DNA sequence: AGGTATTCACATGAAACTATTCTCTGAGTTAGG
DNA sequence: TAACTCAGAGAATAGTTTCATGTGAATACCTGT
């Protein structure tokens, strides 16, 4: 009986008209043929990079803009076009795109240079070599033949935050020592004040040209959504006013187009699972909640045990009273460590852990001064009750604590 | 009343330490000629 | 003698600990009226 039901399910599943025509169009790494509302920026970047086609060195560029304002997309698109022309005309040009945020790939000096070498077909061990040595190999490798190298560093702020600006300094300076090759840097960052941390020398040479990507406004997002939606969905699958609402959601979040697309995709997935023939507004609401829940649960499950114990202590304290401080958390945390058989970390470290959890958006921690009674962080939960309960049960399970709700 | 000094409870920074992973190198060992 | 094995030295990195210094405002303590 049961099996038959399942077969039926699969059969009807096949017969069902899918909502999606081409789901890829909503994926964040999808590059559309035409990029709307960024013509000006594309032209600017093209102008700056064009000298590469005459085998001159283009200026370094620094690009700022909030998340989801199309920075990466625009740069990659322009670079692709440039590369295509260069290839056609047999102009020696190499473009490397690196995302500095990706762990284990390009988030330290050593790894970034190693990754660059990998792009040139040289295998570099993940550890064991001195950094100078790797630089040396890099230097020799790229100087072997005459060419222009355009290096796109996405989310450079992450790199500088972790590894310092020495690398950028070396890269900008390396040009004067290279005989054949020339390196052009394109830095992409969503942190507008980030250059303040940089060494003035690096700052001036890196931002020979600066570009700012303004966030999309609601109308532009709507336009983009509609374009992508027409590729992604069959006609007549979206409810009236759906893209408008979706755009409005995203515009509220500082014009993040990526979020808008994700929202639309998840909503459609939910609709599909619902056996609905159309995506309705209610799906959009559910999608927003689901995205948030998935994000939090993923982060929580991925944290190390110590973070989980700290988070559990935070959740429990916060549920008992509001206005929770670092000291309270630490005491409870020590207790939980004891039960779970963990060696408790120092308060200094827990202070950092709390700050990191705050960064992840799971909790809110604000430094306040209680005057005579010291200075500390005031901690509140950043998620709604339903999610918090779910998080709590995951944590209890992970830590092997059987929980009695008293 | 108004002004200054104290004081608390951590925050924040810097440096040093630990553990892990990996390469490189050279000494010692082994097997085949 | 060439090939192989293995231990030890060095590196990079992540995660901590240790030590030191900083900090904002509620209180305590003065001061002069």
PDB file of N, CA and C in Angstrom, chain A residues 27-101:
ATOM      1  N   UNK A  27      20.192  31.580  -9.272  1.00  0.00           N
ATOM      2  CA  UNK A  27      21.360  31.283  -8.431  1.00  0.00           C
ATOM      3  C   UNK A  27      22.281  32.503  -8.383  1.00  0.00           C
ATOM      4  N   UNK A  28      22.986  32.630  -7.262  1.00  0.00           N
ATOM      5  CA  UNK A  28      23.743  33.872  -7.090  1.00  0.00           C
ATOM      6  C   UNK A  28      24.980  33.933  -7.987  1.00  0.00           C
ATOM      7  N   UNK A  29      25.466  32.776  -8.444  1.00  0.00           N
ATOM      8  CA  UNK A  29      26.664  32.827  -9.284  1.00  0.00           C
ATOM      9  C   UNK A  29      26.332  32.870 -10.776  1.00  0.00           C
ATOM     10  N   UNK A  30      25.089  33.072 -11.077  1.00  0.00           N
ATOM     11  CA  UNK A  30      24.665  33.110 -12.475  1.00  0.00           C
ATOM     12  C   UNK A  30      25.044  34.447 -13.104  1.00  0.00           C
ATOM     13  N   UNK A  31      25.635  34.377 -14.270  1.00  0.00           N
ATOM     14  CA  UNK A  31      25.980  35.614 -14.965  1.00  0.00           C
ATOM     15  C   UNK A  31      25.046  35.807 -16.145  1.00  0.00           C
ATOM     16  N   UNK A  32      24.171  36.789 -16.062  1.00  0.00           N
ATOM     17  CA  UNK A  32      23.233  37.014 -17.158  1.00  0.00           C
ATOM     18  C   UNK A  32      23.953  37.605 -18.371  1.00  0.00           C
ATOM     19  N   UNK A  33      23.303  37.539 -19.505  1.00  0.00           N
ATOM     20  CA  UNK A  33      23.950  38.078 -20.705  1.00  0.00           C
ATOM     21  C   UNK A  33      24.013  39.588 -20.664  1.00  0.00           C
ATOM     22  N   UNK A  34      23.010  40.145 -20.039  1.00  0.00           N
ATOM     23  CA  UNK A  34      23.014  41.594 -19.961  1.00  0.00           C
ATOM     24  C   UNK A  34      22.873  42.018 -18.497  1.00  0.00           C
ATOM     25  N   UNK A  35      23.689  42.953 -18.098  1.00  0.00           N
ATOM     26  CA  UNK A  35      23.609  43.430 -16.718  1.00  0.00           C
ATOM     27  C   UNK A  35      22.913  44.788 -16.711  1.00  0.00           C
ATOM     28  N   UNK A  36      21.795  44.842 -16.035  1.00  0.00           N
ATOM     29  CA  UNK A  36      21.064  46.110 -16.075  1.00  0.00           C
ATOM     30  C   UNK A  36      21.446  47.026 -14.925  1.00  0.00           C
ATOM     31  N   UNK A  37      21.272  48.294 -15.152  1.00  0.00           N
ATOM     32  CA  UNK A  37      21.513  49.343 -14.154  1.00  0.00           C
ATOM     33  C   UNK A  37      22.958  49.461 -13.706  1.00  0.00           C
ATOM     34  N   UNK A  38      23.868  48.892 -14.470  1.00  0.00           N
ATOM     35  CA  UNK A  38      25.275  49.025 -14.103  1.00  0.00           C
ATOM     36  C   UNK A  38      26.115  49.433 -15.315  1.00  0.00           C
ATOM     37  N   UNK A  39      25.445  50.000 -16.317  1.00  0.00           N
ATOM     38  CA  UNK A  39      26.141  50.359 -17.557  1.00  0.00           C
ATOM     39  C   UNK A  39      27.292  51.309 -17.289  1.00  0.00           C
ATOM     40  N   UNK A  40      27.010  52.286 -16.439  1.00  0.00           N
ATOM     41  CA  UNK A  40      28.008  53.307 -16.160  1.00  0.00           C
ATOM     42  C   UNK A  40      29.271  52.687 -15.560  1.00  0.00           C
ATOM     43  N   UNK A  41      29.049  51.801 -14.583  1.00  0.00           N
ATOM     44  CA  UNK A  41      30.186  51.175 -13.920  1.00  0.00           C
ATOM     45  C   UNK A  41      30.965  50.279 -14.871  1.00  0.00           C
ATOM     46  N   UNK A  42      30.224  49.540 -15.699  1.00  0.00           N
ATOM     47  CA  UNK A  42      30.899  48.673 -16.655  1.00  0.00           C
ATOM     48  C   UNK A  42      31.788  49.503 -17.565  1.00  0.00           C
ATOM     49  N   UNK A  43      31.237  50.598 -18.019  1.00  0.00           N
ATOM     50  CA  UNK A  43      31.997  51.461 -18.926  1.00  0.00           C
ATOM     51  C   UNK A  43      33.247  52.002 -18.249  1.00  0.00           C
ATOM     52  N   UNK A  44      33.083  52.406 -16.993  1.00  0.00           N
ATOM     53  CA  UNK A  44      34.231  52.944 -16.254  1.00  0.00           C
ATOM     54  C   UNK A  44      35.330  51.906 -16.105  1.00  0.00           C
ATOM     55  N   UNK A  45      34.931  50.731 -15.703  1.00  0.00           N
ATOM     56  CA  UNK A  45      35.928  49.675 -15.513  1.00  0.00           C
ATOM     57  C   UNK A  45      36.599  49.364 -16.839  1.00  0.00           C
ATOM     58  N   UNK A  46      35.788  49.293 -17.868  1.00  0.00           N
ATOM     59  CA  UNK A  46      36.330  49.001 -19.200  1.00  0.00           C
ATOM     60  C   UNK A  46      37.345  50.057 -19.599  1.00  0.00           C
ATOM     61  N   UNK A  47      37.011  51.315 -19.357  1.00  0.00           N
ATOM     62  CA  UNK A  47      37.934  52.406 -19.690  1.00  0.00           C
ATOM     63  C   UNK A  47      39.264  52.231 -18.978  1.00  0.00           C
ATOM     64  N   UNK A  48      39.181  51.866 -17.726  1.00  0.00           N
ATOM     65  CA  UNK A  48      40.406  51.763 -16.942  1.00  0.00           C
ATOM     66  C   UNK A  48      41.243  50.569 -17.384  1.00  0.00           C
ATOM     67  N   UNK A  49      40.556  49.476 -17.698  1.00  0.00           N
ATOM     68  CA  UNK A  49      41.295  48.255 -18.028  1.00  0.00           C
ATOM     69  C   UNK A  49      41.767  48.198 -19.469  1.00  0.00           C
ATOM     70  N   UNK A  50      41.148  48.996 -20.308  1.00  0.00           N
ATOM     71  CA  UNK A  50      41.429  48.907 -21.743  1.00  0.00           C
ATOM     72  C   UNK A  50      42.923  48.986 -22.111  1.00  0.00           C
ATOM     73  N   UNK A  51      43.723  49.801 -21.438  1.00  0.00           N
ATOM     74  CA  UNK A  51      45.142  49.865 -21.799  1.00  0.00           C
ATOM     75  C   UNK A  51      45.829  48.503 -21.830  1.00  0.00           C
ATOM     76  N   UNK A  52      45.262  47.550 -21.114  1.00  0.00           N
ATOM     77  CA  UNK A  52      45.848  46.213 -21.121  1.00  0.00           C
ATOM     78  C   UNK A  52      45.902  45.652 -22.531  1.00  0.00           C
ATOM     79  N   UNK A  53      44.974  46.073 -23.359  1.00  0.00           N
ATOM     80  CA  UNK A  53      44.944  45.576 -24.732  1.00  0.00           C
ATOM     81  C   UNK A  53      46.079  46.156 -25.570  1.00  0.00           C
ATOM     82  N   UNK A  54      46.628  47.266 -25.102  1.00  0.00           N
ATOM     83  CA  UNK A  54      47.810  47.805 -25.807  1.00  0.00           C
ATOM     84  C   UNK A  54      49.068  47.387 -25.070  1.00  0.00           C
ATOM     85  N   UNK A  55      48.923  46.436 -24.193  1.00  0.00           N
ATOM     86  CA  UNK A  55      50.027  45.905 -23.407  1.00  0.00           C
ATOM     87  C   UNK A  55      50.645  46.937 -22.468  1.00  0.00           C
ATOM     88  N   UNK A  56      49.850  47.913 -22.100  1.00  0.00           N
ATOM     89  CA  UNK A  56      50.268  48.815 -21.033  1.00  0.00           C
ATOM     90  C   UNK A  56      49.696  48.284 -19.718  1.00  0.00           C
ATOM     91  N   UNK A  57      50.161  48.864 -18.635  1.00  0.00           N
ATOM     92  CA  UNK A  57      49.596  48.440 -17.359  1.00  0.00           C
ATOM     93  C   UNK A  57      48.420  49.345 -16.982  1.00  0.00           C
ATOM     94  N   UNK A  58      47.250  48.773 -16.813  1.00  0.00           N
ATOM     95  CA  UNK A  58      46.109  49.586 -16.375  1.00  0.00           C
ATOM     96  C   UNK A  58      46.300  50.020 -14.920  1.00  0.00           C
ATOM     97  N   UNK A  59      45.553  51.031 -14.509  1.00  0.00           N
ATOM     98  CA  UNK A  59      45.625  51.465 -13.114  1.00  0.00           C
ATOM     99  C   UNK A  59      44.988  50.425 -12.199  1.00  0.00           C
ATOM    100  N   UNK A  60      45.432  50.438 -10.971  1.00  0.00           N
ATOM    101  CA  UNK A  60      44.753  49.597  -9.982  1.00  0.00           C
ATOM    102  C   UNK A  60      43.386  50.208  -9.675  1.00  0.00           C
ATOM    103  N   UNK A  61      42.467  49.350  -9.333  1.00  0.00           N
ATOM    104  CA  UNK A  61      41.110  49.849  -9.051  1.00  0.00           C
ATOM    105  C   UNK A  61      40.660  49.357  -7.689  1.00  0.00           C
ATOM    106  N   UNK A  62      39.945  50.209  -7.027  1.00  0.00           N
ATOM    107  CA  UNK A  62      39.320  49.789  -5.787  1.00  0.00           C
ATOM    108  C   UNK A  62      37.824  50.005  -5.914  1.00  0.00           C
ATOM    109  N   UNK A  63      37.082  48.971  -5.591  1.00  0.00           N
ATOM    110  CA  UNK A  63      35.640  49.054  -5.765  1.00  0.00           C
ATOM    111  C   UNK A  63      34.920  48.836  -4.435  1.00  0.00           C
ATOM    112  N   UNK A  64      34.041  49.771  -4.128  1.00  0.00           N
ATOM    113  CA  UNK A  64      33.260  49.653  -2.901  1.00  0.00           C
ATOM    114  C   UNK A  64      31.787  49.479  -3.220  1.00  0.00           C
ATOM    115  N   UNK A  65      31.079  48.906  -2.312  1.00  0.00           N
ATOM    116  CA  UNK A  65      29.634  48.811  -2.473  1.00  0.00           C
ATOM    117  C   UNK A  65      29.073  47.795  -1.505  1.00  0.00           C
ATOM    118  N   UNK A  66      27.844  47.992  -1.096  1.00  0.00           N
ATOM    119  CA  UNK A  66      27.206  47.067  -0.165  1.00  0.00           C
ATOM    120  C   UNK A  66      27.036  45.695  -0.798  1.00  0.00           C
ATOM    121  N   UNK A  67      26.781  44.692   0.037  1.00  0.00           N
ATOM    122  CA  UNK A  67      26.548  43.353  -0.509  1.00  0.00           C
ATOM    123  C   UNK A  67      25.342  43.366  -1.433  1.00  0.00           C
ATOM    124  N   UNK A  68      25.455  42.587  -2.494  1.00  0.00           N
ATOM    125  CA  UNK A  68      24.343  42.471  -3.417  1.00  0.00           C
ATOM    126  C   UNK A  68      24.119  43.701  -4.268  1.00  0.00           C
ATOM    127  N   UNK A  69      25.173  44.504  -4.436  1.00  0.00           N
ATOM    128  CA  UNK A  69      24.998  45.659  -5.321  1.00  0.00           C
ATOM    129  C   UNK A  69      25.643  45.392  -6.679  1.00  0.00           C
ATOM    130  N   UNK A  70      26.015  44.165  -6.914  1.00  0.00           N
ATOM    131  CA  UNK A  70      26.465  43.788  -8.252  1.00  0.00           C
ATOM    132  C   UNK A  70      27.938  44.013  -8.531  1.00  0.00           C
ATOM    133  N   UNK A  71      28.747  44.211  -7.500  1.00  0.00           N
ATOM    134  CA  UNK A  71      30.171  44.466  -7.720  1.00  0.00           C
ATOM    135  C   UNK A  71      30.852  43.298  -8.427  1.00  0.00           C
ATOM    136  N   UNK A  72      30.765  42.160  -7.782  1.00  0.00           N
ATOM    137  CA  UNK A  72      31.457  40.987  -8.300  1.00  0.00           C
ATOM    138  C   UNK A  72      30.981  40.665  -9.708  1.00  0.00           C
ATOM    139  N   UNK A  73      29.700  40.664  -9.861  1.00  0.00           N
ATOM    140  CA  UNK A  73      29.106  40.346 -11.154  1.00  0.00           C
ATOM    141  C   UNK A  73      29.641  41.264 -12.244  1.00  0.00           C
ATOM    142  N   UNK A  74      29.611  42.555 -11.962  1.00  0.00           N
ATOM    143  CA  UNK A  74      30.030  43.533 -12.958  1.00  0.00           C
ATOM    144  C   UNK A  74      31.506  43.365 -13.323  1.00  0.00           C
ATOM    145  N   UNK A  75      32.319  43.215 -12.297  1.00  0.00           N
ATOM    146  CA  UNK A  75      33.749  43.094 -12.549  1.00  0.00           C
ATOM    147  C   UNK A  75      34.045  41.833 -13.350  1.00  0.00           C
ATOM    148  N   UNK A  76      33.450  40.747 -12.937  1.00  0.00           N
ATOM    149  CA  UNK A  76      33.720  39.491 -13.631  1.00  0.00           C
ATOM    150  C   UNK A  76      33.247  39.563 -15.082  1.00  0.00           C
ATOM    151  N   UNK A  77      32.099  40.165 -15.245  1.00  0.00           N
ATOM    152  CA  UNK A  77      31.545  40.294 -16.594  1.00  0.00           C
ATOM    153  C   UNK A  77      32.491  41.094 -17.483  1.00  0.00           C
ATOM    154  N   UNK A  78      32.912  42.250 -16.966  1.00  0.00           N
ATOM    155  CA  UNK A  78      33.809  43.100 -17.754  1.00  0.00           C
ATOM    156  C   UNK A  78      35.121  42.375 -18.049  1.00  0.00           C
ATOM    157  N   UNK A  79      35.623  41.701 -17.032  1.00  0.00           N
ATOM    158  CA  UNK A  79      36.879  40.985 -17.203  1.00  0.00           C
ATOM    159  C   UNK A  79      36.749  39.900 -18.265  1.00  0.00           C
ATOM    160  N   UNK A  80      35.620  39.220 -18.226  1.00  0.00           N
ATOM    161  CA  UNK A  80      35.382  38.162 -19.211  1.00  0.00           C
ATOM    162  C   UNK A  80      35.434  38.704 -20.628  1.00  0.00           C
ATOM    163  N   UNK A  81      34.728  39.821 -20.820  1.00  0.00           N
ATOM    164  CA  UNK A  81      34.679  40.423 -22.153  1.00  0.00           C
ATOM    165  C   UNK A  81      36.070  40.826 -22.610  1.00  0.00           C
ATOM    166  N   UNK A  82      36.791  41.442 -21.665  1.00  0.00           N
ATOM    167  CA  UNK A  82      38.142  41.890 -21.978  1.00  0.00           C
ATOM    168  C   UNK A  82      39.014  40.710 -22.362  1.00  0.00           C
ATOM    169  N   UNK A  83      38.874  39.655 -21.603  1.00  0.00           N
ATOM    170  CA  UNK A  83      39.675  38.461 -21.830  1.00  0.00           C
ATOM    171  C   UNK A  83      39.370  37.864 -23.202  1.00  0.00           C
ATOM    172  N   UNK A  84      38.092  37.883 -23.537  1.00  0.00           N
ATOM    173  CA  UNK A  84      37.691  37.324 -24.819  1.00  0.00           C
ATOM    174  C   UNK A  84      38.352  38.082 -25.967  1.00  0.00           C
ATOM    175  N   UNK A  85      38.325  39.406 -25.875  1.00  0.00           N
ATOM    176  CA  UNK A  85      38.940  40.221 -26.933  1.00  0.00           C
ATOM    177  C   UNK A  85      40.441  39.952 -26.993  1.00  0.00           C
ATOM    178  N   UNK A  86      41.050  39.904 -25.812  1.00  0.00           N
ATOM    179  CA  UNK A  86      42.491  39.688 -25.762  1.00  0.00           C
ATOM    180  C   UNK A  86      42.863  38.365 -26.411  1.00  0.00           C
ATOM    181  N   UNK A  87      42.049  37.360 -26.136  1.00  0.00           N
ATOM    182  CA  UNK A  87      42.348  36.046 -26.689  1.00  0.00           C
ATOM    183  C   UNK A  87      42.258  36.073 -28.205  1.00  0.00           C
ATOM    184  N   UNK A  88      41.225  36.738 -28.661  1.00  0.00           N
ATOM    185  CA  UNK A  88      40.993  36.822 -30.100  1.00  0.00           C
ATOM    186  C   UNK A  88      42.155  37.501 -30.810  1.00  0.00           C
ATOM    187  N   UNK A  89      42.656  38.549 -30.174  1.00  0.00           N
ATOM    188  CA  UNK A  89      43.733  39.314 -30.805  1.00  0.00           C
ATOM    189  C   UNK A  89      45.110  38.805 -30.379  1.00  0.00           C
ATOM    190  N   UNK A  90      45.114  37.715 -29.653  1.00  0.00           N
ATOM    191  CA  UNK A  90      46.383  37.120 -29.216  1.00  0.00           C
ATOM    192  C   UNK A  90      47.213  38.096 -28.363  1.00  0.00           C
ATOM    193  N   UNK A  91      46.539  38.809 -27.505  1.00  0.00           N
ATOM    194  CA  UNK A  91      47.256  39.699 -26.597  1.00  0.00           C
ATOM    195  C   UNK A  91      47.489  38.962 -25.281  1.00  0.00           C
ATOM    196  N   UNK A  92      48.734  38.966 -24.812  1.00  0.00           N
ATOM    197  CA  UNK A  92      49.015  38.206 -23.587  1.00  0.00           C
ATOM    198  C   UNK A  92      48.379  38.862 -22.366  1.00  0.00           C
ATOM    199  N   UNK A  93      47.311  38.268 -21.878  1.00  0.00           N
ATOM    200  CA  UNK A  93      46.591  38.835 -20.751  1.00  0.00           C
ATOM    201  C   UNK A  93      46.024  37.697 -19.924  1.00  0.00           C
ATOM    202  N   UNK A  94      46.227  37.800 -18.623  1.00  0.00           N
ATOM    203  CA  UNK A  94      45.677  36.753 -17.756  1.00  0.00           C
ATOM    204  C   UNK A  94      44.888  37.418 -16.643  1.00  0.00           C
ATOM    205  N   UNK A  95      43.719  36.904 -16.401  1.00  0.00           N
ATOM    206  CA  UNK A  95      42.886  37.470 -15.357  1.00  0.00           C
ATOM    207  C   UNK A  95      42.597  36.397 -14.321  1.00  0.00           C
ATOM    208  N   UNK A  96      42.902  36.718 -13.091  1.00  0.00           N
ATOM    209  CA  UNK A  96      42.648  35.754 -12.028  1.00  0.00           C
ATOM    210  C   UNK A  96      41.669  36.365 -11.035  1.00  0.00           C
ATOM    211  N   UNK A  97      40.647  35.604 -10.734  1.00  0.00           N
ATOM    212  CA  UNK A  97      39.671  36.065  -9.749  1.00  0.00           C
ATOM    213  C   UNK A  97      39.846  35.249  -8.476  1.00  0.00           C
ATOM    214  N   UNK A  98      39.995  35.930  -7.371  1.00  0.00           N
ATOM    215  CA  UNK A  98      40.122  35.215  -6.101  1.00  0.00           C
ATOM    216  C   UNK A  98      39.172  35.800  -5.075  1.00  0.00           C
ATOM    217  N   UNK A  99      38.452  34.940  -4.412  1.00  0.00           N
ATOM    218  CA  UNK A  99      37.630  35.419  -3.324  1.00  0.00           C
ATOM    219  C   UNK A  99      38.371  35.178  -2.014  1.00  0.00           C
ATOM    220  N   UNK A 100      38.754  36.268  -1.362  1.00  0.00           N
ATOM    221  CA  UNK A 100      39.608  36.167  -0.175  1.00  0.00           C
ATOM    222  C   UNK A 100      38.847  35.652   1.033  1.00  0.00           C
ATOM    223  N   UNK A 101      37.540  35.515   0.915  1.00  0.00           N
ATOM    224  CA  UNK A 101      36.783  35.090   2.069  1.00  0.00           C
ATOM    225  C   UNK A 101      36.784  33.576   2.201  1.00  0.00           C
TER     226      UNK A 101
END
